[in-house]
Structure formats: structure tokens, C-alpha cells
């Protein structure tokens, strides 16, 4: 085996580990010397938009998990749910009570995630403070997540995590942990609930939700989903209780490795493998 071939083989074996460095740990985020922990709002959260076009009902459900990939539903066809590796994803369904016994899926839109094994794209998170953004009068963090592609169009999520000391961030957001076969049930809008909600005051409902839809439209060369998320965990003054066990001290800091640290470690491993092979060939 030639040295170059061995080198590329070593790199290919290390790529799965390198992809981890292109994501982030929701419980250990540091921006300009401030630490943030969003572990308490981890798990799948959804926000739905229901449109009535009699007799049909159109439902778009945006799902997001800051702390990991969205779980699969074993009872739903693979083509009708978010692809593996998705952190942010949209599912559009249509239901006609005159003809359908259940909603049918029209579109599945992977917005952001780690898709290194399929499309070669990664989450590539970008984090900045809201107060550092021109024109923003909010405090908190802006999280940009990438990786999705739909209809040959690049996708991106921009989530503004806004400081609200009175909110956990879980208000009215269904969070299901450890139930993979239920995680995607929120995507199937029941017709009775949809019809009942037609006469409700949508503005009041939106005001009660911590996670809110802002827009989904093309911005420059990408389709961008914008969400607002009000939570106390985005406040720089927030401090967790000593007994929370969330790792806000030195232990948590030591577990968070940046991209360049991972790169150096993996590069060193590849060099050791190469040197070992060369020594054996001699």
C-alpha cells in the first residue's frame, strides 16, 4: 500500500469523529466569556402554522432540537419524516376531511443538521450575542444552523434565543424525551383541533408560546427559517442552582472542545498511524 493511500484511509476513518467537532454542545456554550446552558430546553420542540383552504387544511410543523438530532418514528415511512441527522426540519401536510382519513405529507424540508454521510454538509453553527447585532434591541444569543438542502436550494435556520427571566422556554412546547415512536406525532394535525382553532385568537396563542415562528423565505442565496425563542437560559445573569448537576463548573468547561482542538488531535492520530506504517515497511 502506498503512503498516500494509507494516509487517505486513515483520514477517512477519522472523519466520523471530526464531524462531531462541526456540531456543538448545547450545555456548554461560551460567547465572549459568558457561559450558556440550554440543556433544560433540549428535546424536540415544535411550532405549527395551520392554513385553511376549504375543504383542505394545510399544516406546516417546524421541529427543532438544540441538543441533538430529531428522533425517527418507526411507524412513519422514511420519506414522510425528517432525514437522519436533522436538528431543524419542516413537514408540510394536507388534510381534506371529505376525502382523507388522515393527513398526507406534501413536503419534508431539512433545514439544518449533520448530513456528512449523505450530502456532505454539516451543522456549522455560528453563535453571536443579540446585543452585538446592529438594529437589535434584545439581549441573548443568535444561533445560525446550516447543512440542509431542499430542491437544490441551501437552507439555514436563524434562532434568536431571547432573554426572558420569566420563561423557561418550554411554555406550550411539547417536549417528549425517550419516546422515539411519539416524537413525530405532533406533525399529524387532527382535523377537529384544526377546525376548532380557526376562530381562536392566533395572536394571543403566539404570545403565550416561548418558541415562535417568524418567517421562512429566501434571503440572498439561501432559504432561511427564522424562529424566536424566549427563555431565561439566554440571560447572562442566569445562574443554575448548585444542585442542578448540569456541569456549570470546571467539569463542564473541560468537556467542551473546539474545532481546532479536535482537528489537532485527529491530525496527530493520523500522523502516528502513518509513521507506524512507514516504520513497519522499513
mmCIF file of C-alpha atoms in Angstrom:
data_model
loop_
_atom_site.group_PDB
_atom_site.id
_atom_site.type_symbol
_atom_site.label_atom_id
_atom_site.label_comp_id
_atom_site.label_asym_id
_atom_site.label_seq_id
_atom_site.Cartn_x
_atom_site.Cartn_y
_atom_site.Cartn_z
ATOM 1 C CA UNK A 1 0.000 0.000 0.000
ATOM 2 C CA UNK A 2 1.382 3.388 -0.963
ATOM 3 C CA UNK A 3 1.877 6.021 1.742
ATOM 4 C CA UNK A 4 -0.638 8.377 0.151
ATOM 5 C CA UNK A 5 -3.305 5.663 0.010
ATOM 6 C CA UNK A 6 -2.701 4.765 3.636
ATOM 7 C CA UNK A 7 -2.901 8.427 4.628
ATOM 8 C CA UNK A 8 -6.286 8.921 2.967
ATOM 9 C CA UNK A 9 -7.547 5.698 4.525
ATOM 10 C CA UNK A 10 -6.556 6.989 7.966
ATOM 11 C CA UNK A 11 -8.291 10.308 7.326
ATOM 12 C CA UNK A 12 -11.476 8.557 6.165
ATOM 13 C CA UNK A 13 -11.586 6.523 9.373
ATOM 14 C CA UNK A 14 -11.278 9.696 11.425
ATOM 15 C CA UNK A 15 -13.939 11.702 9.592
ATOM 16 C CA UNK A 16 -16.849 10.499 11.781
ATOM 17 C CA UNK A 17 -15.051 11.890 14.836
ATOM 18 C CA UNK A 18 -14.254 15.116 13.017
ATOM 19 C CA UNK A 19 -17.931 15.656 12.184
ATOM 20 C CA UNK A 20 -18.627 15.859 15.918
ATOM 21 C CA UNK A 21 -16.442 18.931 16.072
ATOM 22 C CA UNK A 22 -18.679 20.580 13.474
ATOM 23 C CA UNK A 23 -21.663 20.449 15.835
ATOM 24 C CA UNK A 24 -21.870 21.914 19.315
ATOM 25 C CA UNK A 25 -22.822 21.012 22.870
ATOM 26 C CA UNK A 26 -25.998 22.803 23.944
ATOM 27 C CA UNK A 27 -24.987 22.563 27.597
ATOM 28 C CA UNK A 28 -21.568 24.158 27.142
ATOM 29 C CA UNK A 29 -21.742 27.320 25.045
ATOM 30 C CA UNK A 30 -19.356 30.188 25.698
ATOM 31 C CA UNK A 31 -19.611 33.576 23.969
ATOM 32 C CA UNK A 32 -17.329 36.472 24.919
ATOM 33 C CA UNK A 33 -16.530 34.967 28.300
ATOM 34 C CA UNK A 34 -20.164 34.186 29.168
ATOM 35 C CA UNK A 35 -21.387 30.623 29.607
ATOM 36 C CA UNK A 36 -24.810 29.411 28.475
ATOM 37 C CA UNK A 37 -26.547 26.106 29.102
ATOM 38 C CA UNK A 38 -29.631 25.214 27.043
ATOM 39 C CA UNK A 39 -29.837 21.614 28.181
ATOM 40 C CA UNK A 40 -33.119 22.299 30.024
ATOM 41 C CA UNK A 41 -34.822 23.176 26.728
ATOM 42 C CA UNK A 42 -33.330 20.252 24.833
ATOM 43 C CA UNK A 43 -35.520 17.720 23.142
ATOM 44 C CA UNK A 44 -37.924 18.147 20.224
ATOM 45 C CA UNK A 45 -39.903 21.402 20.189
ATOM 46 C CA UNK A 46 -42.406 22.308 17.520
ATOM 47 C CA UNK A 47 -44.248 25.313 16.163
ATOM 48 C CA UNK A 48 -47.098 24.809 13.692
ATOM 49 C CA UNK A 49 -48.785 27.008 11.112
ATOM 50 C CA UNK A 50 -52.299 25.989 10.064
ATOM 51 C CA UNK A 51 -53.887 27.398 6.940
ATOM 52 C CA UNK A 52 -57.490 26.776 5.909
ATOM 53 C CA UNK A 53 -58.279 26.399 2.231
ATOM 54 C CA UNK A 54 -61.730 24.774 2.335
ATOM 55 C CA UNK A 55 -62.203 21.968 2.322
ATOM 56 C CA UNK A 56 -58.493 21.300 2.894
ATOM 57 C CA UNK A 57 -56.392 22.099 5.928
ATOM 58 C CA UNK A 58 -52.666 22.729 5.429
ATOM 59 C CA UNK A 59 -50.331 22.280 8.371
ATOM 60 C CA UNK A 60 -46.623 23.156 8.427
ATOM 61 C CA UNK A 61 -44.805 21.967 11.531
ATOM 62 C CA UNK A 62 -41.274 23.153 12.191
ATOM 63 C CA UNK A 63 -39.361 20.924 14.597
ATOM 64 C CA UNK A 64 -36.127 21.836 16.375
ATOM 65 C CA UNK A 65 -33.820 20.201 18.891
ATOM 66 C CA UNK A 66 -30.887 22.260 20.124
ATOM 67 C CA UNK A 67 -29.253 19.337 21.890
ATOM 68 C CA UNK A 68 -29.339 16.547 19.345
ATOM 69 C CA UNK A 69 -30.821 15.154 16.177
ATOM 70 C CA UNK A 70 -34.567 14.721 15.819
ATOM 71 C CA UNK A 71 -35.676 11.171 16.557
ATOM 72 C CA UNK A 72 -37.174 8.879 13.963
ATOM 73 C CA UNK A 73 -40.702 7.471 14.129
ATOM 74 C CA UNK A 74 -40.604 3.776 13.279
ATOM 75 C CA UNK A 75 -44.287 3.817 12.275
ATOM 76 C CA UNK A 76 -43.878 6.566 9.657
ATOM 77 C CA UNK A 77 -42.379 5.935 6.189
ATOM 78 C CA UNK A 78 -38.846 7.271 5.900
ATOM 79 C CA UNK A 79 -39.838 9.623 3.090
ATOM 80 C CA UNK A 80 -42.545 11.235 5.235
ATOM 81 C CA UNK A 81 -40.272 12.339 8.073
ATOM 82 C CA UNK A 82 -37.120 14.310 8.680
ATOM 83 C CA UNK A 83 -33.923 12.640 7.444
ATOM 84 C CA UNK A 84 -31.406 11.317 9.927
ATOM 85 C CA UNK A 85 -29.086 13.972 11.288
ATOM 86 C CA UNK A 86 -31.702 16.756 11.288
ATOM 87 C CA UNK A 87 -31.619 19.371 14.049
ATOM 88 C CA UNK A 88 -34.194 21.654 12.401
ATOM 89 C CA UNK A 89 -36.777 20.381 9.931
ATOM 90 C CA UNK A 90 -40.200 21.191 8.487
ATOM 91 C CA UNK A 91 -43.021 18.854 7.493
ATOM 92 C CA UNK A 92 -45.972 20.098 5.447
ATOM 93 C CA UNK A 93 -49.195 18.089 5.460
ATOM 94 C CA UNK A 94 -52.628 18.430 3.883
ATOM 95 C CA UNK A 95 -55.897 17.057 5.214
ATOM 96 C CA UNK A 96 -59.229 17.021 3.407
ATOM 97 C CA UNK A 97 -61.944 15.803 5.799
ATOM 98 C CA UNK A 98 -64.193 14.943 2.848
ATOM 99 C CA UNK A 99 -61.730 12.564 1.215
ATOM 100 C CA UNK A 100 -58.913 11.747 3.636
ATOM 101 C CA UNK A 101 -58.903 9.576 6.730
ATOM 102 C CA UNK A 102 -55.645 11.181 7.882
ATOM 103 C CA UNK A 103 -53.258 13.948 6.783
ATOM 104 C CA UNK A 104 -50.822 13.157 3.984
ATOM 105 C CA UNK A 105 -47.320 14.556 3.747
ATOM 106 C CA UNK A 106 -46.621 17.001 0.923
ATOM 107 C CA UNK A 107 -43.099 18.179 1.739
ATOM 108 C CA UNK A 108 -40.225 17.361 4.095
ATOM 109 C CA UNK A 109 -37.731 20.224 4.380
ATOM 110 C CA UNK A 110 -34.422 19.545 6.165
ATOM 111 C CA UNK A 111 -33.319 22.991 7.330
ATOM 112 C CA UNK A 112 -30.217 22.237 9.384
ATOM 113 C CA UNK A 113 -28.287 19.226 10.565
ATOM 114 C CA UNK A 114 -25.262 16.979 10.227
ATOM 115 C CA UNK A 115 -25.558 15.229 6.876
ATOM 116 C CA UNK A 116 -21.908 14.333 6.298
ATOM 117 C CA UNK A 117 -22.726 10.803 5.115
ATOM 118 C CA UNK A 118 -25.449 11.866 2.655
ATOM 119 C CA UNK A 119 -24.883 15.367 1.260
ATOM 120 C CA UNK A 120 -21.502 16.075 2.872
ATOM 121 C CA UNK A 121 -22.826 19.090 4.764
ATOM 122 C CA UNK A 122 -22.627 19.847 8.483
ATOM 123 C CA UNK A 123 -24.374 21.934 11.112
ATOM 124 C CA UNK A 124 -21.558 24.527 11.142
ATOM 125 C CA UNK A 125 -23.089 26.580 13.993
ATOM 126 C CA UNK A 126 -22.447 30.311 14.247
ATOM 127 C CA UNK A 127 -23.235 31.943 17.581
ATOM 128 C CA UNK A 128 -23.254 35.641 18.422
ATOM 129 C CA UNK A 129 -24.834 37.918 21.012
ATOM 130 C CA UNK A 130 -28.056 39.663 20.037
ATOM 131 C CA UNK A 131 -26.824 42.910 21.606
ATOM 132 C CA UNK A 132 -23.867 42.898 19.209
ATOM 133 C CA UNK A 133 -26.120 42.741 16.146
ATOM 134 C CA UNK A 134 -26.909 46.059 14.502
ATOM 135 C CA UNK A 135 -30.547 47.050 14.922
ATOM 136 C CA UNK A 136 -31.290 44.550 17.698
ATOM 137 C CA UNK A 137 -32.709 45.805 20.977
ATOM 138 C CA UNK A 138 -32.810 42.342 22.555
ATOM 139 C CA UNK A 139 -30.335 40.519 24.756
ATOM 140 C CA UNK A 140 -29.487 36.872 24.288
ATOM 141 C CA UNK A 141 -27.909 34.779 21.550
ATOM 142 C CA UNK A 142 -28.405 34.329 17.831
ATOM 143 C CA UNK A 143 -27.792 30.791 16.634
ATOM 144 C CA UNK A 144 -27.263 30.084 12.944
ATOM 145 C CA UNK A 145 -27.503 26.447 11.892
ATOM 146 C CA UNK A 146 -26.708 25.104 8.430
ATOM 147 C CA UNK A 147 -26.478 21.876 6.465
ATOM 148 C CA UNK A 148 -29.924 21.454 4.919
ATOM 149 C CA UNK A 149 -30.716 21.314 1.207
ATOM 150 C CA UNK A 150 -34.167 21.152 -0.382
ATOM 151 C CA UNK A 151 -34.997 21.277 -4.087
ATOM 152 C CA UNK A 152 -31.332 22.143 -4.793
ATOM 153 C CA UNK A 153 -31.675 25.201 -2.546
ATOM 154 C CA UNK A 154 -29.460 25.624 0.524
ATOM 155 C CA UNK A 155 -31.345 26.015 3.793
ATOM 156 C CA UNK A 156 -30.470 27.717 7.082
ATOM 157 C CA UNK A 157 -32.082 28.325 10.477
ATOM 158 C CA UNK A 158 -31.646 31.540 12.445
ATOM 159 C CA UNK A 159 -32.868 31.127 16.020
ATOM 160 C CA UNK A 160 -32.897 34.186 18.263
ATOM 161 C CA UNK A 161 -32.686 32.948 21.852
ATOM 162 C CA UNK A 162 -34.051 35.979 23.681
ATOM 163 C CA UNK A 163 -33.507 36.641 27.373
ATOM 164 C CA UNK A 164 -36.788 36.405 29.308
ATOM 165 C CA UNK A 165 -36.287 35.833 33.077
ATOM 166 C CA UNK A 166 -39.927 34.732 33.454
ATOM 167 C CA UNK A 167 -39.800 31.881 30.954
ATOM 168 C CA UNK A 168 -38.057 28.514 30.895
ATOM 169 C CA UNK A 169 -38.520 28.226 27.142
ATOM 170 C CA UNK A 170 -40.750 25.155 27.398
ATOM 171 C CA UNK A 171 -44.062 27.024 27.609
ATOM 172 C CA UNK A 172 -46.635 25.355 25.329
ATOM 173 C CA UNK A 173 -43.905 23.486 23.505
ATOM 174 C CA UNK A 174 -44.396 19.718 23.567
ATOM 175 C CA UNK A 175 -41.210 18.042 24.765
ATOM 176 C CA UNK A 176 -41.065 14.255 24.535
ATOM 177 C CA UNK A 177 -37.883 12.536 25.619
ATOM 178 C CA UNK A 178 -37.157 8.849 25.261
ATOM 179 C CA UNK A 179 -40.243 8.106 23.141
ATOM 180 C CA UNK A 180 -38.943 7.810 19.612
ATOM 181 C CA UNK A 181 -42.245 6.486 18.272
ATOM 182 C CA UNK A 182 -44.133 9.542 19.513
ATOM 183 C CA UNK A 183 -41.780 12.333 18.558
ATOM 184 C CA UNK A 184 -43.304 12.861 15.124
ATOM 185 C CA UNK A 185 -46.976 12.540 16.077
ATOM 186 C CA UNK A 186 -47.177 16.296 16.512
ATOM 187 C CA UNK A 187 -46.861 16.547 12.733
ATOM 188 C CA UNK A 188 -50.251 14.954 12.126
ATOM 189 C CA UNK A 189 -52.747 17.742 12.710
ATOM 190 C CA UNK A 190 -56.103 16.393 13.799
ATOM 191 C CA UNK A 191 -58.937 17.902 11.835
ATOM 192 C CA UNK A 192 -61.150 18.603 14.850
ATOM 193 C CA UNK A 193 -58.425 20.581 16.593
ATOM 194 C CA UNK A 194 -57.616 22.476 13.423
ATOM 195 C CA UNK A 195 -61.234 23.476 12.860
ATOM 196 C CA UNK A 196 -61.679 24.499 16.473
ATOM 197 C CA UNK A 197 -58.627 26.717 16.259
ATOM 198 C CA UNK A 198 -59.912 28.625 13.237
ATOM 199 C CA UNK A 199 -61.938 31.019 15.383
ATOM 200 C CA UNK A 200 -59.359 31.390 18.134
ATOM 201 C CA UNK A 201 -57.274 34.495 18.595
ATOM 202 C CA UNK A 202 -53.986 33.417 16.999
ATOM 203 C CA UNK A 203 -52.119 36.460 18.275
ATOM 204 C CA UNK A 204 -52.920 35.550 21.876
ATOM 205 C CA UNK A 205 -51.754 31.976 21.309
ATOM 206 C CA UNK A 206 -48.488 33.137 19.754
ATOM 207 C CA UNK A 207 -47.844 35.482 22.650
ATOM 208 C CA UNK A 208 -48.087 32.574 25.100
ATOM 209 C CA UNK A 209 -45.630 30.389 23.195
ATOM 210 C CA UNK A 210 -41.959 30.623 24.071
ATOM 211 C CA UNK A 211 -40.957 29.291 20.650
ATOM 212 C CA UNK A 212 -42.424 31.376 17.830
ATOM 213 C CA UNK A 213 -42.294 31.270 14.052
ATOM 214 C CA UNK A 214 -41.051 34.478 12.425
ATOM 215 C CA UNK A 215 -40.582 33.738 8.727
ATOM 216 C CA UNK A 216 -39.454 31.282 6.090
ATOM 217 C CA UNK A 217 -38.240 32.961 2.925
ATOM 218 C CA UNK A 218 -35.309 33.365 0.601
ATOM 219 C CA UNK A 219 -32.535 35.633 1.856
ATOM 220 C CA UNK A 220 -29.664 36.147 -0.562
ATOM 221 C CA UNK A 221 -28.723 32.644 -1.774
ATOM 222 C CA UNK A 222 -30.495 30.584 0.924
ATOM 223 C CA UNK A 223 -33.950 29.733 2.195
ATOM 224 C CA UNK A 224 -33.933 30.933 5.802
ATOM 225 C CA UNK A 225 -36.196 29.819 8.630
ATOM 226 C CA UNK A 226 -36.323 32.385 11.435
ATOM 227 C CA UNK A 227 -37.543 31.499 14.918
ATOM 228 C CA UNK A 228 -37.729 33.478 18.158
ATOM 229 C CA UNK A 229 -37.260 31.577 21.420
ATOM 230 C CA UNK A 230 -37.796 33.339 24.742
ATOM 231 C CA UNK A 231 -36.045 31.706 27.681
ATOM 232 C CA UNK A 232 -34.261 32.611 30.901
ATOM 233 C CA UNK A 233 -31.353 30.420 29.838
ATOM 234 C CA UNK A 234 -30.393 33.088 27.299
ATOM 235 C CA UNK A 235 -29.851 35.643 30.075
ATOM 236 C CA UNK A 236 -26.260 36.359 31.101
ATOM 237 C CA UNK A 237 -27.447 36.923 34.686
ATOM 238 C CA UNK A 238 -28.991 33.467 34.941
ATOM 239 C CA UNK A 239 -27.236 31.079 37.325
ATOM 240 C CA UNK A 240 -28.299 27.496 37.859
ATOM 241 C CA UNK A 241 -28.895 26.036 41.291
ATOM 242 C CA UNK A 242 -25.919 24.308 42.875
ATOM 243 C CA UNK A 243 -27.778 21.003 42.967
ATOM 244 C CA UNK A 244 -28.845 21.087 39.297
ATOM 245 C CA UNK A 245 -25.946 18.858 38.278
ATOM 246 C CA UNK A 246 -25.737 20.485 34.871
ATOM 247 C CA UNK A 247 -21.991 20.878 34.889
ATOM 248 C CA UNK A 248 -21.681 24.652 35.039
ATOM 249 C CA UNK A 249 -18.286 24.498 36.751
ATOM 250 C CA UNK A 250 -14.831 23.376 35.670
ATOM 251 C CA UNK A 251 -16.009 19.911 34.690
ATOM 252 C CA UNK A 252 -18.347 21.304 32.049
ATOM 253 C CA UNK A 253 -15.664 23.577 30.643
ATOM 254 C CA UNK A 254 -13.164 20.753 30.320
ATOM 255 C CA UNK A 255 -15.600 18.715 28.230
ATOM 256 C CA UNK A 256 -16.067 21.341 25.550
ATOM 257 C CA UNK A 257 -13.525 21.058 22.780
ATOM 258 C CA UNK A 258 -13.464 23.495 19.883
ATOM 259 C CA UNK A 259 -12.998 22.630 16.235
ATOM 260 C CA UNK A 260 -9.266 23.378 16.128
ATOM 261 C CA UNK A 261 -8.594 21.241 19.199
ATOM 262 C CA UNK A 262 -10.375 18.321 17.544
ATOM 263 C CA UNK A 263 -8.510 18.941 14.298
ATOM 264 C CA UNK A 264 -5.100 18.891 16.026
ATOM 265 C CA UNK A 265 -5.947 15.697 17.927
ATOM 266 C CA UNK A 266 -7.213 13.907 14.817
ATOM 267 C CA UNK A 267 -4.287 15.114 12.730
ATOM 268 C CA UNK A 268 -1.897 13.766 15.365
ATOM 269 C CA UNK A 269 -3.620 10.390 15.300
ATOM 270 C CA UNK A 270 -3.339 10.247 11.520
ATOM 271 C CA UNK A 271 0.373 11.098 11.693
ATOM 272 C CA UNK A 272 1.017 8.357 14.249
ATOM 273 C CA UNK A 273 -0.723 5.806 12.051
ATOM 274 C CA UNK A 274 1.310 6.912 9.034
ATOM 275 C CA UNK A 275 4.617 6.840 10.922
ATOM 276 C CA UNK A 276 3.817 3.401 12.292
ATOM 277 C CA UNK A 277 3.150 2.075 8.814
ATOM 278 C CA UNK A 278 6.367 3.614 7.416
ATOM 279 C CA UNK A 279 8.407 2.107 10.262
ATOM 280 C CA UNK A 280 6.928 -1.315 9.572
ATOM 281 C CA UNK A 281 7.698 -1.070 5.844
ATOM 282 C CA UNK A 282 11.355 -0.341 6.600
#
